[in-house]
mmCIF file with all atom_site columns, C-alpha atoms in Angstrom:
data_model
loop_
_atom_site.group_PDB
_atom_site.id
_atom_site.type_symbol
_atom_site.label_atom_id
_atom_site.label_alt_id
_atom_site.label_comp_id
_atom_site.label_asym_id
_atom_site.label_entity_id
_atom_site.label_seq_id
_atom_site.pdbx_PDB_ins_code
_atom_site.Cartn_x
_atom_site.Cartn_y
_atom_site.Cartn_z
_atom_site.occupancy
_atom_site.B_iso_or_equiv
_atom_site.pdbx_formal_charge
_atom_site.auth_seq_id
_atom_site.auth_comp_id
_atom_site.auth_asym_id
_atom_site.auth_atom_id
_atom_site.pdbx_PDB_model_num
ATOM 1   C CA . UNK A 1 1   ? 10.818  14.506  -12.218 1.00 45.00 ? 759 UNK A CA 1
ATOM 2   C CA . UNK A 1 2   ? 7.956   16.592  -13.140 1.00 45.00 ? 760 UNK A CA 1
ATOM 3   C CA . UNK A 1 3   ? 5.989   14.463  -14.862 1.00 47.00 ? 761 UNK A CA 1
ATOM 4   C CA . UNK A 1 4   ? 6.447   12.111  -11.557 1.00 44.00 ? 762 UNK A CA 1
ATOM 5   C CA . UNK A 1 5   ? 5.205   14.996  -9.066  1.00 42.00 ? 763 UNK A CA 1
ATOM 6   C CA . UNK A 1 6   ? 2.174   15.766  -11.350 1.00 45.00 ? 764 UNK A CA 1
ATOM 7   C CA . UNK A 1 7   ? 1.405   12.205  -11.345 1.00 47.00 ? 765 UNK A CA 1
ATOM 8   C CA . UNK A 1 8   ? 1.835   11.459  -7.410  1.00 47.00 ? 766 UNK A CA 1
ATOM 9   C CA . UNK A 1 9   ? -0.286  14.232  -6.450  1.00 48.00 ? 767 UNK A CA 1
ATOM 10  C CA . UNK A 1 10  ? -2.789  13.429  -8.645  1.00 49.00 ? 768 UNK A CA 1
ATOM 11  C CA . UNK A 1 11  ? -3.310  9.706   -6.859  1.00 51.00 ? 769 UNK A CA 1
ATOM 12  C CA . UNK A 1 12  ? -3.092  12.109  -3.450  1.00 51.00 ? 770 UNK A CA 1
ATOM 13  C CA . UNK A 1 13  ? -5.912  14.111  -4.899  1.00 48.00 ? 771 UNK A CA 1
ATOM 14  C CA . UNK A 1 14  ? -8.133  10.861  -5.803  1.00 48.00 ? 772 UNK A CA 1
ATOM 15  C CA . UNK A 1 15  ? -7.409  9.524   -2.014  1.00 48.00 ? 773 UNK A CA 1
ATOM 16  C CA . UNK A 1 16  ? -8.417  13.216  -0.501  1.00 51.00 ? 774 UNK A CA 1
ATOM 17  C CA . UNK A 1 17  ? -11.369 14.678  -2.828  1.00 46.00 ? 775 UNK A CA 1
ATOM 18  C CA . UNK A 1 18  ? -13.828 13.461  -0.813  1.00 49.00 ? 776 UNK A CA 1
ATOM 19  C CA . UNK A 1 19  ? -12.701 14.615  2.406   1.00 47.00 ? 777 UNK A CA 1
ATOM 20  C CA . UNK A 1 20  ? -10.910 17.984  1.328   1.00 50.00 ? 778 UNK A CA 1
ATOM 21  C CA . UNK A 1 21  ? -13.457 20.989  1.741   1.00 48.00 ? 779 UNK A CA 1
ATOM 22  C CA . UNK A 1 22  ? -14.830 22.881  -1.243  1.00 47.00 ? 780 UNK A CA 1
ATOM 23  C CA . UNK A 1 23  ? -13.635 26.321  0.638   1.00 44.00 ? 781 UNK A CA 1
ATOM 24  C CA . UNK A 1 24  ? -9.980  25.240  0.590   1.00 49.00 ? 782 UNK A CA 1
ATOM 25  C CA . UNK A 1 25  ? -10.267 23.362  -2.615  1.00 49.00 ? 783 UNK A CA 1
ATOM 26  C CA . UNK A 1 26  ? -11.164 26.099  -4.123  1.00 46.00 ? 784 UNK A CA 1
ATOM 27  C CA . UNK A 1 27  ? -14.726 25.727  -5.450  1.00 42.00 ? 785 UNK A CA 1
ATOM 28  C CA . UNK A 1 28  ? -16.118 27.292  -2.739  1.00 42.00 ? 786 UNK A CA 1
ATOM 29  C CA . UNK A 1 29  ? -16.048 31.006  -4.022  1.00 40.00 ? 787 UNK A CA 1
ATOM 30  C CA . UNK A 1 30  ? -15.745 33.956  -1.705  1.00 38.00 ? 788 UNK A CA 1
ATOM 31  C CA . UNK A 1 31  ? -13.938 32.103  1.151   1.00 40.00 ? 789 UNK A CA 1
ATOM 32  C CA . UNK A 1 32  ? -11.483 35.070  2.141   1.00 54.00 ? 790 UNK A CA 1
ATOM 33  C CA . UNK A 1 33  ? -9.120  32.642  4.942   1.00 83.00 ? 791 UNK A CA 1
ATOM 34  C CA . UNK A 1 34  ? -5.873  33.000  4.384   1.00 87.00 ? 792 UNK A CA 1
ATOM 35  C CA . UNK A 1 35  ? -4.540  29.508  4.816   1.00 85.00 ? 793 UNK A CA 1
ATOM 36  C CA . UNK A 1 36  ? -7.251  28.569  2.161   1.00 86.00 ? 794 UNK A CA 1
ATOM 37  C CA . UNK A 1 37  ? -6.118  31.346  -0.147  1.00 89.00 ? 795 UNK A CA 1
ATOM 38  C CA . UNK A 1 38  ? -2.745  29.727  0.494   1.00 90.00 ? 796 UNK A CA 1
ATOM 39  C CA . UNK A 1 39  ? -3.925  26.076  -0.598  1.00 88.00 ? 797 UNK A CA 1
ATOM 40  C CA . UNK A 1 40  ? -5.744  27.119  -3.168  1.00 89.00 ? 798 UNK A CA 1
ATOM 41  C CA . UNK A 1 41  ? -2.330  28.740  -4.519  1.00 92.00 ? 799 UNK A CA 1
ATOM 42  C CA . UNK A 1 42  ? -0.442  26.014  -4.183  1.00 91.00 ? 800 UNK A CA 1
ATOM 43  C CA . UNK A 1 43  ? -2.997  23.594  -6.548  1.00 90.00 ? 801 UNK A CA 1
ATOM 44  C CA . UNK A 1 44  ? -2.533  25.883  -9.108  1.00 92.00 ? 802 UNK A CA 1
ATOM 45  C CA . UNK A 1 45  ? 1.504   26.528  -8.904  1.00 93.00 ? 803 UNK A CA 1
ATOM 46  C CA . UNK A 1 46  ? 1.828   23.065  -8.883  1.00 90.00 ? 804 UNK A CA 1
ATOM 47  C CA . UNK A 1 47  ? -0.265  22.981  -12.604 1.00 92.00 ? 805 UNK A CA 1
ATOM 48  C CA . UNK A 1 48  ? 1.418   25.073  -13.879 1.00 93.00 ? 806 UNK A CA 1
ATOM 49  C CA . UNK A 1 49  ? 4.729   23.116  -13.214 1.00 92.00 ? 807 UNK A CA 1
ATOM 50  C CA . UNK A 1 50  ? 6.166   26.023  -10.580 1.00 92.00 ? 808 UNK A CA 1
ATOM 51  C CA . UNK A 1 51  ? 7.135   23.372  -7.830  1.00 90.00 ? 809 UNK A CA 1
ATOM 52  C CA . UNK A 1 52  ? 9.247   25.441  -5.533  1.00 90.00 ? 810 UNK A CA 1
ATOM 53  C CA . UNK A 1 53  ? 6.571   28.338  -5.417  1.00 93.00 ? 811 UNK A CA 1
ATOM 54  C CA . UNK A 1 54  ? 4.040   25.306  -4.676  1.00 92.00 ? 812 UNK A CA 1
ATOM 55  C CA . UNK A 1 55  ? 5.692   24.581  -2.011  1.00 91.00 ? 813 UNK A CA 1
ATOM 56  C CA . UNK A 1 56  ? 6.105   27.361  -0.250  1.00 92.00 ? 814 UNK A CA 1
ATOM 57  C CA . UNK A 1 57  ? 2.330   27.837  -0.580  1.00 92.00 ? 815 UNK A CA 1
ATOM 58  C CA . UNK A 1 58  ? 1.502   24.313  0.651   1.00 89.00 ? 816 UNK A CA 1
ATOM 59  C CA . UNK A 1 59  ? 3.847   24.903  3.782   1.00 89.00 ? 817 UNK A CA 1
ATOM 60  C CA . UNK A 1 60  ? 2.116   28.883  3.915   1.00 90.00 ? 818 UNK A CA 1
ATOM 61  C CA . UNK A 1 61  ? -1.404  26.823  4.499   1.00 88.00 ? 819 UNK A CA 1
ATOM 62  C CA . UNK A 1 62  ? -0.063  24.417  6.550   1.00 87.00 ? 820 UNK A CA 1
ATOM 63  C CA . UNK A 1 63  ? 1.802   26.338  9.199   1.00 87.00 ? 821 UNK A CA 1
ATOM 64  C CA . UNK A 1 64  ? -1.589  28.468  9.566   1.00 86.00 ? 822 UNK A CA 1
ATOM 65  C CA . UNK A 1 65  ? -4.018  25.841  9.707   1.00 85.00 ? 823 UNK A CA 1
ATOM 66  C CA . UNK A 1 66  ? -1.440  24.010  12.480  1.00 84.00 ? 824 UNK A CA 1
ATOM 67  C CA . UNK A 1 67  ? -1.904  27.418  14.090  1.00 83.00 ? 825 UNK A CA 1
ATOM 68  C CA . UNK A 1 68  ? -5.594  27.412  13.468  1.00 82.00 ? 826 UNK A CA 1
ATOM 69  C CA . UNK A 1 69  ? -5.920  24.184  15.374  1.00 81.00 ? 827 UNK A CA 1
ATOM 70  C CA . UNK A 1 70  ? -3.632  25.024  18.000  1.00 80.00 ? 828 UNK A CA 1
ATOM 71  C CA . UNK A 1 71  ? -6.580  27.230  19.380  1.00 78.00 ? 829 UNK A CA 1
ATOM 72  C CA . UNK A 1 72  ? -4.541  30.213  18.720  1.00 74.00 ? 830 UNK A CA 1
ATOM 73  C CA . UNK A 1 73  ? -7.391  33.280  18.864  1.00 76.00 ? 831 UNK A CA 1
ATOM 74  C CA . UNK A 1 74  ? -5.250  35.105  16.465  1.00 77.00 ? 832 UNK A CA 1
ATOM 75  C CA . UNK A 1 75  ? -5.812  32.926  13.930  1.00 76.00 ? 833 UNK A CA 1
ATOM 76  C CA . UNK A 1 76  ? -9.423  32.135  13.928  1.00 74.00 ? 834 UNK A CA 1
ATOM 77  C CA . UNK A 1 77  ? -9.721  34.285  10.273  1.00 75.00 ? 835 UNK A CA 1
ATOM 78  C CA . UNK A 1 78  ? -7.407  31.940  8.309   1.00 78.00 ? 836 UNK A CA 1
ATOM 79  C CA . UNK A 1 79  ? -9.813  29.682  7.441   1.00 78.00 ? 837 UNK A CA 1
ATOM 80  C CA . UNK A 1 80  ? -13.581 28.789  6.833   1.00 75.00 ? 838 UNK A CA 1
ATOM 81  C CA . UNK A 1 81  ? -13.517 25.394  7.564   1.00 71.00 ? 839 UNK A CA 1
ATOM 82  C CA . UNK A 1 82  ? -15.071 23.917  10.872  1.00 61.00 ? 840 UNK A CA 1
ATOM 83  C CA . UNK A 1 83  ? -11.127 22.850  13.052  1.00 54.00 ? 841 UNK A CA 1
ATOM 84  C CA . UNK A 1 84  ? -13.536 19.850  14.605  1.00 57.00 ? 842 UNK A CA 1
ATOM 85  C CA . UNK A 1 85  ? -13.659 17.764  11.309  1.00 69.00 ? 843 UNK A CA 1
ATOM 86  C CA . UNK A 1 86  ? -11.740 19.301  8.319   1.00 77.00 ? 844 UNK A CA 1
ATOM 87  C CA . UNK A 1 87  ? -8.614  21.671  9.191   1.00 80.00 ? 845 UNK A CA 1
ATOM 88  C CA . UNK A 1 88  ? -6.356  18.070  10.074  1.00 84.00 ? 846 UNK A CA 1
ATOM 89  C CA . UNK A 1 89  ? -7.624  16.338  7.215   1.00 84.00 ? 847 UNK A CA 1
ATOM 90  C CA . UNK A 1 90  ? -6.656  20.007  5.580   1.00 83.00 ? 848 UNK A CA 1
ATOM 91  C CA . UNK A 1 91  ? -3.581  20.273  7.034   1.00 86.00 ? 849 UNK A CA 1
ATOM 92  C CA . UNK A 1 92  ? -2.636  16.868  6.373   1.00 89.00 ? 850 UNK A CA 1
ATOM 93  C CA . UNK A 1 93  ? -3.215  17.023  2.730   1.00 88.00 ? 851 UNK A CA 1
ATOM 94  C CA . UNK A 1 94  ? -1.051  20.389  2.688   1.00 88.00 ? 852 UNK A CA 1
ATOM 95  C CA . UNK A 1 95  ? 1.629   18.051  4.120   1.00 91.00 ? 853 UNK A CA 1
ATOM 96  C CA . UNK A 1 96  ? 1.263   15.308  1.550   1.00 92.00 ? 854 UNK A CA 1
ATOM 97  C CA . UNK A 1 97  ? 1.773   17.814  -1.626  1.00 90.00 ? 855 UNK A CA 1
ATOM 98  C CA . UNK A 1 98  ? 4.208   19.446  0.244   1.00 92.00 ? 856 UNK A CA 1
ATOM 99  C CA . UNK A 1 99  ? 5.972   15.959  1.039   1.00 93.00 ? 857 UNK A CA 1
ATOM 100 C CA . UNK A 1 100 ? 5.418   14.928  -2.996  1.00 90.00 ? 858 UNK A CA 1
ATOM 101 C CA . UNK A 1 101 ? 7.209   18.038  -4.434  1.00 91.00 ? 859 UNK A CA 1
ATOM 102 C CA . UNK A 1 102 ? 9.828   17.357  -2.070  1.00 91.00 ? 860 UNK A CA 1
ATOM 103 C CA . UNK A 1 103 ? 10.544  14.357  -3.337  1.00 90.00 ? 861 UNK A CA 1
ATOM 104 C CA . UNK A 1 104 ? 10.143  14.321  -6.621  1.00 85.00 ? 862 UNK A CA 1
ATOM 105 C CA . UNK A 1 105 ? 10.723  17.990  -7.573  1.00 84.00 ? 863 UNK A CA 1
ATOM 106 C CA . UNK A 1 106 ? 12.799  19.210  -4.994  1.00 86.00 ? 864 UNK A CA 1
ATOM 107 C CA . UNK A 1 107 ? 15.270  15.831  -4.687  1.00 89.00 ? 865 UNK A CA 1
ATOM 108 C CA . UNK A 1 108 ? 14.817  15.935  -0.325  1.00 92.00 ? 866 UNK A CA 1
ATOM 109 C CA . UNK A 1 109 ? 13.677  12.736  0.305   1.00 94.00 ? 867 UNK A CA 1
ATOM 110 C CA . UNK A 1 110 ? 14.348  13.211  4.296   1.00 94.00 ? 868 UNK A CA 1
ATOM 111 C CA . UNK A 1 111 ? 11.659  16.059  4.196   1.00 93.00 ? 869 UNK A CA 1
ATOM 112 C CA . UNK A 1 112 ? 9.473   13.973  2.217   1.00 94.00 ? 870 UNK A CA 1
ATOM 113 C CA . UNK A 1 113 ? 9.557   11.036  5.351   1.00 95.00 ? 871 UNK A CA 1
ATOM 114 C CA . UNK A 1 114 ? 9.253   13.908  7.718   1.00 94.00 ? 872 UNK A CA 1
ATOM 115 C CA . UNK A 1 115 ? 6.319   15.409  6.193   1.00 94.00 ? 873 UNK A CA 1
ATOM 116 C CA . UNK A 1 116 ? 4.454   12.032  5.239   1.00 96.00 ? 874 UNK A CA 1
ATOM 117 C CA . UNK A 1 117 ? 4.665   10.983  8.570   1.00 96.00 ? 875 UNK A CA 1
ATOM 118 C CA . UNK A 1 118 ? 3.474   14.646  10.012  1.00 94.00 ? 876 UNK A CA 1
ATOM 119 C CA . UNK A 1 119 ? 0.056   13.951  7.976   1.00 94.00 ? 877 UNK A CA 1
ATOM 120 C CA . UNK A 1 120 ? -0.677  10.417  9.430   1.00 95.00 ? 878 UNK A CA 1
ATOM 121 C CA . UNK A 1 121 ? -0.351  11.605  12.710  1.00 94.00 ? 879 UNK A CA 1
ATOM 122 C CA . UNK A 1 122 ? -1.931  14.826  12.152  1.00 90.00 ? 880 UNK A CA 1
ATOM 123 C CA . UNK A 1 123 ? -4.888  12.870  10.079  1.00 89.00 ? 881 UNK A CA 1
ATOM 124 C CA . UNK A 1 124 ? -7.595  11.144  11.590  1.00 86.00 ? 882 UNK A CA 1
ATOM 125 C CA . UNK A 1 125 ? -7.892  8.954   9.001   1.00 87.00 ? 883 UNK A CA 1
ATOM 126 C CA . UNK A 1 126 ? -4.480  8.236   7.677   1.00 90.00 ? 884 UNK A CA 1
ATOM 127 C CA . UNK A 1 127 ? -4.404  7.659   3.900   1.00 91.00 ? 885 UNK A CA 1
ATOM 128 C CA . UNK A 1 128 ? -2.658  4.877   2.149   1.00 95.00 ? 886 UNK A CA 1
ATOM 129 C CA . UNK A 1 129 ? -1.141  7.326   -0.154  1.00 94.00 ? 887 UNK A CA 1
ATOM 130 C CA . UNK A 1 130 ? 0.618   8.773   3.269   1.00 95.00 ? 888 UNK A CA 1
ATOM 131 C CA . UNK A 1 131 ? 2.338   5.091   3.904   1.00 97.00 ? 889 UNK A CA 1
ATOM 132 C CA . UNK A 1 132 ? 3.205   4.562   0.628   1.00 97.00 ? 890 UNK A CA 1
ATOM 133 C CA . UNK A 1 133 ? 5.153   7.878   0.614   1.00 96.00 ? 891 UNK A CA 1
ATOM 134 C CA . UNK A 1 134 ? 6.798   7.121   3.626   1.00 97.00 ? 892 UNK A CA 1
ATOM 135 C CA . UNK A 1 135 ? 8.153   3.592   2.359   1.00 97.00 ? 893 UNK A CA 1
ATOM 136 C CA . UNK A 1 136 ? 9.289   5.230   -1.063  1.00 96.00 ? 894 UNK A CA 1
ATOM 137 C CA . UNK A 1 137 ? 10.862  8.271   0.327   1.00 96.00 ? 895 UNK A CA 1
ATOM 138 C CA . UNK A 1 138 ? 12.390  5.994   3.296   1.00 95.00 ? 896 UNK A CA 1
ATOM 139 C CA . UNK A 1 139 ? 14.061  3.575   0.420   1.00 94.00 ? 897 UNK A CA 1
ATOM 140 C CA . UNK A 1 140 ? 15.309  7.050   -1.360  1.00 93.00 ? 898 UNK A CA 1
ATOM 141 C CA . UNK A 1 141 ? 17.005  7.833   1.514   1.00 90.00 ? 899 UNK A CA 1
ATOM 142 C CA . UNK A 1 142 ? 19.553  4.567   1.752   1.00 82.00 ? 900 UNK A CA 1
ATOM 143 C CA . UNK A 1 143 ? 21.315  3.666   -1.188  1.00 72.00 ? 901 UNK A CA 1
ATOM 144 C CA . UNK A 1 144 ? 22.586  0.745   0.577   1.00 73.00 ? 902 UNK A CA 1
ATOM 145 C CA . UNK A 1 145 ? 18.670  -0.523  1.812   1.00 71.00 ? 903 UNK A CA 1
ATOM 146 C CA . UNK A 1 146 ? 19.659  -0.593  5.433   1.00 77.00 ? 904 UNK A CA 1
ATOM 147 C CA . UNK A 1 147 ? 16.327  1.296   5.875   1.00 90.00 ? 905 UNK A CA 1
ATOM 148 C CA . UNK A 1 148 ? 14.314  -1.647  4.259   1.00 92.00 ? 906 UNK A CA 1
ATOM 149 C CA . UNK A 1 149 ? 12.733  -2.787  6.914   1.00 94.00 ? 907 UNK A CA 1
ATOM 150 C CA . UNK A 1 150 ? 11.075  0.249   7.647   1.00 95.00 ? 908 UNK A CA 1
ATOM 151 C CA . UNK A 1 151 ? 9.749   1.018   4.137   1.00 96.00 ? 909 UNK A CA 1
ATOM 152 C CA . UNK A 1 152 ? 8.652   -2.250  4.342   1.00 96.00 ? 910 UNK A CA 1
ATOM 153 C CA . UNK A 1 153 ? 6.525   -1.668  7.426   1.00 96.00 ? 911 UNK A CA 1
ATOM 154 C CA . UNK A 1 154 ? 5.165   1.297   6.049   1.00 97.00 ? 912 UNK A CA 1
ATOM 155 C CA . UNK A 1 155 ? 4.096   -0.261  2.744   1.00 98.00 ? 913 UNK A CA 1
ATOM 156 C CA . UNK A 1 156 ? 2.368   -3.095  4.584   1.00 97.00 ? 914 UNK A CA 1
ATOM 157 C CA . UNK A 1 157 ? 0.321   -0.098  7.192   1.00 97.00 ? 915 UNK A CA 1
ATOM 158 C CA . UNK A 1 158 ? -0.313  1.436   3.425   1.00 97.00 ? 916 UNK A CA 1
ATOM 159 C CA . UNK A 1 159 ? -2.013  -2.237  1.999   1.00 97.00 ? 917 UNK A CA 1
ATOM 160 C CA . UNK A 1 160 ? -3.825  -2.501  5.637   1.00 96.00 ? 918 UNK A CA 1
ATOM 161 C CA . UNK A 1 161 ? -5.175  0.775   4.861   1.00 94.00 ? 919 UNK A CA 1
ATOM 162 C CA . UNK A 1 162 ? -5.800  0.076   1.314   1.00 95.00 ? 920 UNK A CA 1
ATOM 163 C CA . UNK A 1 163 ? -5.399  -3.531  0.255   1.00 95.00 ? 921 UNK A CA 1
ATOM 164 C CA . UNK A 1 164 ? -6.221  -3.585  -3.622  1.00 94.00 ? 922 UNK A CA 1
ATOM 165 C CA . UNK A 1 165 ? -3.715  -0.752  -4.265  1.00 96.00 ? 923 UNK A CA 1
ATOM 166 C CA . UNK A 1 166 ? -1.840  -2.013  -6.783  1.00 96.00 ? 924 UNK A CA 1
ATOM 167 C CA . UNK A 1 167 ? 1.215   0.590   -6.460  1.00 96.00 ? 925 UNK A CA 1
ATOM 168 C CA . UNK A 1 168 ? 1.947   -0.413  -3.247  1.00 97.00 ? 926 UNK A CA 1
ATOM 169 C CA . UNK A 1 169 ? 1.559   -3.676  -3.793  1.00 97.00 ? 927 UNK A CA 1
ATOM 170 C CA . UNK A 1 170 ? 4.456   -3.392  -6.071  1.00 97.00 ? 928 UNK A CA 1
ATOM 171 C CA . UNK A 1 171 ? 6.676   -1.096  -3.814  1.00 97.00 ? 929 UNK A CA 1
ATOM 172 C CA . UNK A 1 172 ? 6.359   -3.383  -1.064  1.00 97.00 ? 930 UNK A CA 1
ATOM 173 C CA . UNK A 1 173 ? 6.792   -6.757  -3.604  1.00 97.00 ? 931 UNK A CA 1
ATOM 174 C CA . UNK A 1 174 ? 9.848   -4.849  -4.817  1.00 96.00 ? 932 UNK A CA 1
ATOM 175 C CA . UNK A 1 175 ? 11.200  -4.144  -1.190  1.00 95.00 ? 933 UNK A CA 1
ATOM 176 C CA . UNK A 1 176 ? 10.516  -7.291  0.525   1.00 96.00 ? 934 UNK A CA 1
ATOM 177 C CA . UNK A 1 177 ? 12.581  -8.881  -2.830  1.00 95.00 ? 935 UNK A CA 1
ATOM 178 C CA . UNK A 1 178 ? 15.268  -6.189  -1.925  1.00 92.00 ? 936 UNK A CA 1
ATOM 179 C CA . UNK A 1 179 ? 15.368  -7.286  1.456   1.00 92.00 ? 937 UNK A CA 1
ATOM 180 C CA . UNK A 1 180 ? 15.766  -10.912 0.892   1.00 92.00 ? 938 UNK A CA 1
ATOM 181 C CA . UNK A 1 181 ? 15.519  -14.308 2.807   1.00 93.00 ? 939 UNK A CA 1
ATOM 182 C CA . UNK A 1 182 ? 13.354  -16.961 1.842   1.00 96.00 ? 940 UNK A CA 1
ATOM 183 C CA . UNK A 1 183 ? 9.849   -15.469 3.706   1.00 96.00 ? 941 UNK A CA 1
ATOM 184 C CA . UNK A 1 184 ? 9.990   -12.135 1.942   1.00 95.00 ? 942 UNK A CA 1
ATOM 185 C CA . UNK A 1 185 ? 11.254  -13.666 -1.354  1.00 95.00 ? 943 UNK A CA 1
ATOM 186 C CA . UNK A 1 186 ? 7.766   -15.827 -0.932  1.00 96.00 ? 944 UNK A CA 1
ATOM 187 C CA . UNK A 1 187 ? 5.419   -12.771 0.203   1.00 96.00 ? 945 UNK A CA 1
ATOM 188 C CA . UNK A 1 188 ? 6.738   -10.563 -2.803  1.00 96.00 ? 946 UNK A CA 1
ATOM 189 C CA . UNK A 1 189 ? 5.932   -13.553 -5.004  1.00 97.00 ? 947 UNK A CA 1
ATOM 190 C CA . UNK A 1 190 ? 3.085   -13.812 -4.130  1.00 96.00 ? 948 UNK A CA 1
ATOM 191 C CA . UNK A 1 191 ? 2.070   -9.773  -4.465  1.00 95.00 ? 949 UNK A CA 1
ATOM 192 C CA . UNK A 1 192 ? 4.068   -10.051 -7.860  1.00 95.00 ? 950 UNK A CA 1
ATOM 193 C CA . UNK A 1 193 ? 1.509   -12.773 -8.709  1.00 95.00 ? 951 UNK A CA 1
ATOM 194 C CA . UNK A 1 194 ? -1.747  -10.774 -8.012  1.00 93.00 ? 952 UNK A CA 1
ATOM 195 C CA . UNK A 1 195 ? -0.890  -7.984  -9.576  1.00 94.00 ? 953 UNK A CA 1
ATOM 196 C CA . UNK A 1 196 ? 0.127   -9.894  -12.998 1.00 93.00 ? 954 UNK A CA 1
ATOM 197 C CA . UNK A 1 197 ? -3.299  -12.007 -12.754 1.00 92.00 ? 955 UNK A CA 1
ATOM 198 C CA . UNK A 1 198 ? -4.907  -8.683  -12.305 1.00 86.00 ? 956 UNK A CA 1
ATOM 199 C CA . UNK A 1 199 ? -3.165  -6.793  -15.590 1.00 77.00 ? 957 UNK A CA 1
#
């Protein structure tokens, strides 16, 4: 399960670097906000394998940058990012590490859907990473796959948003073969078949 976290927030990392500040980040030096004191906390609890503590940094930095860009004047200091452009892409990101150790390190796949979906609607620029999450945390949460149809969905908003990704490719491949009938039999087919001509 570790080794599983590490390696989904890494791919979440790849998808956000770009858009994630330096102050939160944490090469910014000298940044003194507290929600990005809180982030930055939470990147390195999550190195060093202390998931729980992560967590309760990641949701720390999230539940003061929400309050950040709620306009609250109180809590203007918490960070020194502009609210405008980076605090929901921020904030978002919080909710996507918080969403993958609650999934794989902390076994609560219902949080995990909750908090997926929190970042694409808090994001301006939803990530496919988000989707995926949703679909895979969706199908963790029916062991008899009456929820299918809505991982599905969420894989295929995931390819829209991203539609070379070869993991969700597979997840939705593997779902719509789940789900059965002769159309999504076909469709998985033929995402099976890309991704072996692309191995």
């Amino acid at each position: 399960a570790a080794a599983a976290a590490a390696a989904a927030a890494s791919g979440a990392r790849d998808v956000f670097a770009e858009r994630v500040p330096r102050a939160a980040a944490g090469s910014g030096g000298g940044f003194s906000g507290e929600a990005d004191r809180a982030f930055r906390l939470g990147i390195g609890l999550e190195k060093n394998g202390q998931f729980r503590s992560a967590a309760t940094a990641f949701h720390e930095a999230a539940t003061l940058y929400q309050c950040f860009l709620d306009g609250q004047p109180e809590f203007r200091h918490v960070t020194m990012v502009s609210a405008e452009r980076e605090t929901p892409a921020l904030l978002a990101y919080a909710c996507v590490r918080l969403a993958h150790l609650s999934m794989d390190a902390l076994g609560d796949p219902k949080a995990a859907t909750r908090l997926y979906k929190d970042a694409t609607m808090i994001d301006p620029q939803p990530s496919s990473v988000s989707f995926d999450g949703i679909g895979t945390s969706i199908e963790a949460c029916s062991s008899d796959g009456s929820s299918l149809e809505r991982a599905v969905e969420a894989y295929r908003e995931g390819l829209e948003q991203d539609p070379n990704n070869r993991k969700i490719m597979f997840h939705l491949g593997v779902a719509l073969e789940r789900l059965g009938g002769e159309e999504n039999i076909q469709e998985a087919e033929k995402y099976m078949d890309v991704l072996r001509r692309s191995e």
